[in-house]
Structures are given as structure tokens and as C-alpha cells.
CSV table of C-alpha atoms in Angstrom, one decimal:
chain,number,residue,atom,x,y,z
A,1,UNK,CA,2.9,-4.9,-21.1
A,2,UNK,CA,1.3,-1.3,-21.2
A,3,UNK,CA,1.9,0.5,-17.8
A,4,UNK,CA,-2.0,1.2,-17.3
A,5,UNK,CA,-2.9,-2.8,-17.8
A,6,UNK,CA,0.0,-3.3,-15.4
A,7,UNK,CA,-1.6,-1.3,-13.3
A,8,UNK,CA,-5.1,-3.3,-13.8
A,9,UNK,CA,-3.3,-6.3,-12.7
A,10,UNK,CA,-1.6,-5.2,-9.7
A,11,UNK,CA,-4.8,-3.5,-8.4
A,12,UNK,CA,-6.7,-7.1,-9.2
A,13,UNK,CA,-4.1,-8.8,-7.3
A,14,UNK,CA,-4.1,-6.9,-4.2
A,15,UNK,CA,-8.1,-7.0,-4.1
A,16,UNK,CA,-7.8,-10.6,-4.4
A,17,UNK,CA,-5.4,-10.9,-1.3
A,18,UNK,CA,-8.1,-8.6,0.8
A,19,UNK,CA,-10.7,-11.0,-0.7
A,20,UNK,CA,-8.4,-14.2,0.6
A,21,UNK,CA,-8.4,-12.1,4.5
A,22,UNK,CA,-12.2,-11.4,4.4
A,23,UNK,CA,-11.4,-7.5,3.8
A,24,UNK,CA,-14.1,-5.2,2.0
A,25,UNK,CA,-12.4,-2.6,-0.4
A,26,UNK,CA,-14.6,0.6,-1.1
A,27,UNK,CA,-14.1,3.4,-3.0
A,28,UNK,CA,-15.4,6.2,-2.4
A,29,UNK,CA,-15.5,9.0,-4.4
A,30,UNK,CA,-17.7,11.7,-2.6
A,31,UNK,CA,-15.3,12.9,-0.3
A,32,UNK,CA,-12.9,16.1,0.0
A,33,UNK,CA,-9.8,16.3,-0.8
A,34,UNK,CA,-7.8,16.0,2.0
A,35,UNK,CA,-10.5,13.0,4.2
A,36,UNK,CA,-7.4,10.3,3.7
A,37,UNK,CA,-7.9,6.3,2.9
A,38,UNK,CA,-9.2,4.7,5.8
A,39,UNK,CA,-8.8,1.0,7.0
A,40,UNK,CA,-11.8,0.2,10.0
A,41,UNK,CA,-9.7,-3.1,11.7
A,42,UNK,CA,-12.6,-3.9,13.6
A,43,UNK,CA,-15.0,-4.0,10.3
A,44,UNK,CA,-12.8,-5.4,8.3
A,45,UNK,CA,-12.7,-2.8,5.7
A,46,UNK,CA,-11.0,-0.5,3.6
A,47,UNK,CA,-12.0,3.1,2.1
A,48,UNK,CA,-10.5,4.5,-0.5
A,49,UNK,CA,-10.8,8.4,-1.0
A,50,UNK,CA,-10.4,8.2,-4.7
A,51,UNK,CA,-10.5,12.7,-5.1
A,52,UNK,CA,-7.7,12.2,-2.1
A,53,UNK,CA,-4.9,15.3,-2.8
A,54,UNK,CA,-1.5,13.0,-3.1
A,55,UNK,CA,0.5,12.2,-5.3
A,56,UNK,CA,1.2,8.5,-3.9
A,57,UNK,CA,-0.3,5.8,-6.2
A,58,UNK,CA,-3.6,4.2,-5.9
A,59,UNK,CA,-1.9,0.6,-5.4
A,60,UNK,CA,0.6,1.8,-2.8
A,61,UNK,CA,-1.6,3.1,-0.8
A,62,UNK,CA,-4.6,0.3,-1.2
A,63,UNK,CA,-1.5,-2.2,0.1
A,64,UNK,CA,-1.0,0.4,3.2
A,65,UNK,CA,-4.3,0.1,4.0
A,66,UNK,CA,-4.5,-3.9,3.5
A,67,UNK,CA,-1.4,-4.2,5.5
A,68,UNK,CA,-3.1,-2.6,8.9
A,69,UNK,CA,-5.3,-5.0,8.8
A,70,UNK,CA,-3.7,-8.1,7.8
A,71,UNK,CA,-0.3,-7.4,9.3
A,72,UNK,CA,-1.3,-4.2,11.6
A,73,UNK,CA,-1.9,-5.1,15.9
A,74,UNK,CA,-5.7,-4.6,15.9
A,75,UNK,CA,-5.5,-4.0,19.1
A,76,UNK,CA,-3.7,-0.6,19.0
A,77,UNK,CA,-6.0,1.2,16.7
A,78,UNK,CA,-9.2,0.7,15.6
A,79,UNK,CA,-9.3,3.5,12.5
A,80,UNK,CA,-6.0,4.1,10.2
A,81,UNK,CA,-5.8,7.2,8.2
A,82,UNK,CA,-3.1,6.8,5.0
A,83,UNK,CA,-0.5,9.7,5.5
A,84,UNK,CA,2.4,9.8,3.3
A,85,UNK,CA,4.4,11.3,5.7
A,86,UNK,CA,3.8,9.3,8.7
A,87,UNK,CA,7.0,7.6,9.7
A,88,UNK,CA,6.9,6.0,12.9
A,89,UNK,CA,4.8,2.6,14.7
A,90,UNK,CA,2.3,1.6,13.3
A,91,UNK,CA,2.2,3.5,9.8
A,92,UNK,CA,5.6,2.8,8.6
A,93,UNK,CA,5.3,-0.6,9.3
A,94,UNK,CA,2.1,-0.4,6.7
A,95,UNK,CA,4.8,1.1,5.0
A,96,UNK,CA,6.8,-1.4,4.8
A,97,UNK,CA,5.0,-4.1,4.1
A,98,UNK,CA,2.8,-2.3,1.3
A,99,UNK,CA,6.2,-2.3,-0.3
A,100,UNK,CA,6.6,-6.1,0.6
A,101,UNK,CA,2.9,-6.5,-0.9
A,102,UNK,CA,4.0,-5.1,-4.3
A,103,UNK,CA,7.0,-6.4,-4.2
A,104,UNK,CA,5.8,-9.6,-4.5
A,105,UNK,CA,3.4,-9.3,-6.7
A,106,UNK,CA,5.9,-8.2,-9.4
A,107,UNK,CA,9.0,-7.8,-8.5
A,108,UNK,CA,10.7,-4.7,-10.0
A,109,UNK,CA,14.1,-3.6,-12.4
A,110,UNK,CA,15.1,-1.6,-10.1
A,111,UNK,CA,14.1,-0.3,-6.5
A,112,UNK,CA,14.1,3.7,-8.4
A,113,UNK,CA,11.6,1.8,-11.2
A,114,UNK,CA,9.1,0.9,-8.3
A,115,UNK,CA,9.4,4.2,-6.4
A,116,UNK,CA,8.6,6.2,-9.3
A,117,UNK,CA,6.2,3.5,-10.4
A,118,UNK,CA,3.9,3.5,-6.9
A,119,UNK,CA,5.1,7.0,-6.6
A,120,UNK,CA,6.5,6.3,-3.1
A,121,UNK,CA,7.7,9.1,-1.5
A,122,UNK,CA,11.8,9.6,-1.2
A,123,UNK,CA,12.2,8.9,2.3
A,124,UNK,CA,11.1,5.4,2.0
A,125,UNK,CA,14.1,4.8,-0.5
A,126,UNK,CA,16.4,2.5,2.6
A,127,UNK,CA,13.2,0.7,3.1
A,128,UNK,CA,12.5,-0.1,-0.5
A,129,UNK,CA,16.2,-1.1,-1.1
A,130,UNK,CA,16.4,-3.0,1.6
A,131,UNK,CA,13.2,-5.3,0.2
A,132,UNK,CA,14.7,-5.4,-3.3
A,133,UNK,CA,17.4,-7.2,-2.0
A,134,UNK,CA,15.6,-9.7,-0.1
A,135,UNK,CA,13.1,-10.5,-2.5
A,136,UNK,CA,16.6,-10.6,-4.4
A,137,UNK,CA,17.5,-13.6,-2.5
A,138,UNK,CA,14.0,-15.0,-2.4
A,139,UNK,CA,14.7,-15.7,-6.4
């Protein structure tokens, strides 16, 4: 399987699972560079900055987004912007379960395959490990 079709699929997949919560996915691709992905828990929606400046992948951070909403407390925050390097409450548990998302989508080789897949940033490697394992067991 080529890397870009994989890519297709995943992305289909995870709008199907915001499609299966009632969750509206736009991108939007008039916006500066540094206006981050956005997930509106009260609306129900997702926007995606596709001229954001990162280097995280498209899928990674769609699943962060999805997860404030499906897993997220709606009750904290009403408006979640995507920072890579936010690593505490609420955004690393998006973290973590946009890795969970992928995860079981396809499950990778290797947890170094899927961080440099989804372009995950290094500090999330304990986190990713630790999921590999589980899903591990799931098998």
C-alpha cells in the first residue's frame, strides 16, 4: 500500500468516526499561519487550518481535535486550539487518545514507524509506547 493512499484511508476513517459522533469537520484554508485547528465542543465541530506552520501530520492532529470532543469534558472548555507542545489536562489527554484513535485504525510495526508516520512530536514517545503495547495485547 503506497504511503499517500494510506494516508487517504486513515483520513476517511477518522471522518467517518466524527460522522458516527455527529461531529462537522471543516477545512479551512484561508487562514494565517499560526491560527491553530480548532474543536467548538458546544457546536460540535472541527476546523482545520490546513496553511497551519507545523510539522505534526494532518491525521494526528484531526484525531486531537476529534478526541476533545468525543472523549474531552465539555464542560471545561468550550474552544480547543491544537498545540503541539501542550502537555498537560486537557490537551495531552487529546494527545493520548489521538494516538489511541490511530492506533486502532491501523495498528503500526513499530511505535518509531507511527511517530515518524503522524509526525508526533518526541516527547510523546512513553505515551505512544505505552499504546503499542496495549493494542499489543488487544491482538
Amino acid at each position: 500500500m503506497k504511503r499517500d493512499s494510506f494516508g487517504d484511508e486513515v483520513k476517511t476513517e477518522l471522518l467517518k468516526i466524527a460522522q458516527k459522533h455527529k461531529i462537522n469537520v471543516t477545512n479551512v484554508s484561508d487562514l494565517d499561519l499560526s491560527t491553530p485547528d480548532l474543536s467548538l465542543v458546544e457546536f460540535r465541530g472541527v476546523l482545520m487550518n490546513l496553511n497551519l506552520d507545523t510539522n505534526v501530520s494532518y491525521c494526528f492532529r484531526l484525531a486531537h481535535e476529534l478526541s476533545h470532543i468525543i472523549y474531552g469534558d465539555g464542560n471545561l472548555h468550550k474552544i480547543y486550539g491544537f498545540s503541539e507542545h501542550a502537555k498537560r489536562g486537557e490537551e495531552l489527554c487529546a494527545h493520548k487518545n489521538a494516538i489511541r484513535l490511530l492506533m486502532k485504525i491501523e495498528k503500526p510495526f513499530s511505535p518509531l514507524s507511527f511517530m515518524e508516520y503522524y509526525k508526533i512530536p518526541a516527547w510523546l514517545t512513553a505515551h505512544v509506547e505505552r499504546e503499542f503495547k496495549l493494542q499489543s495485547l488487544i491482538d
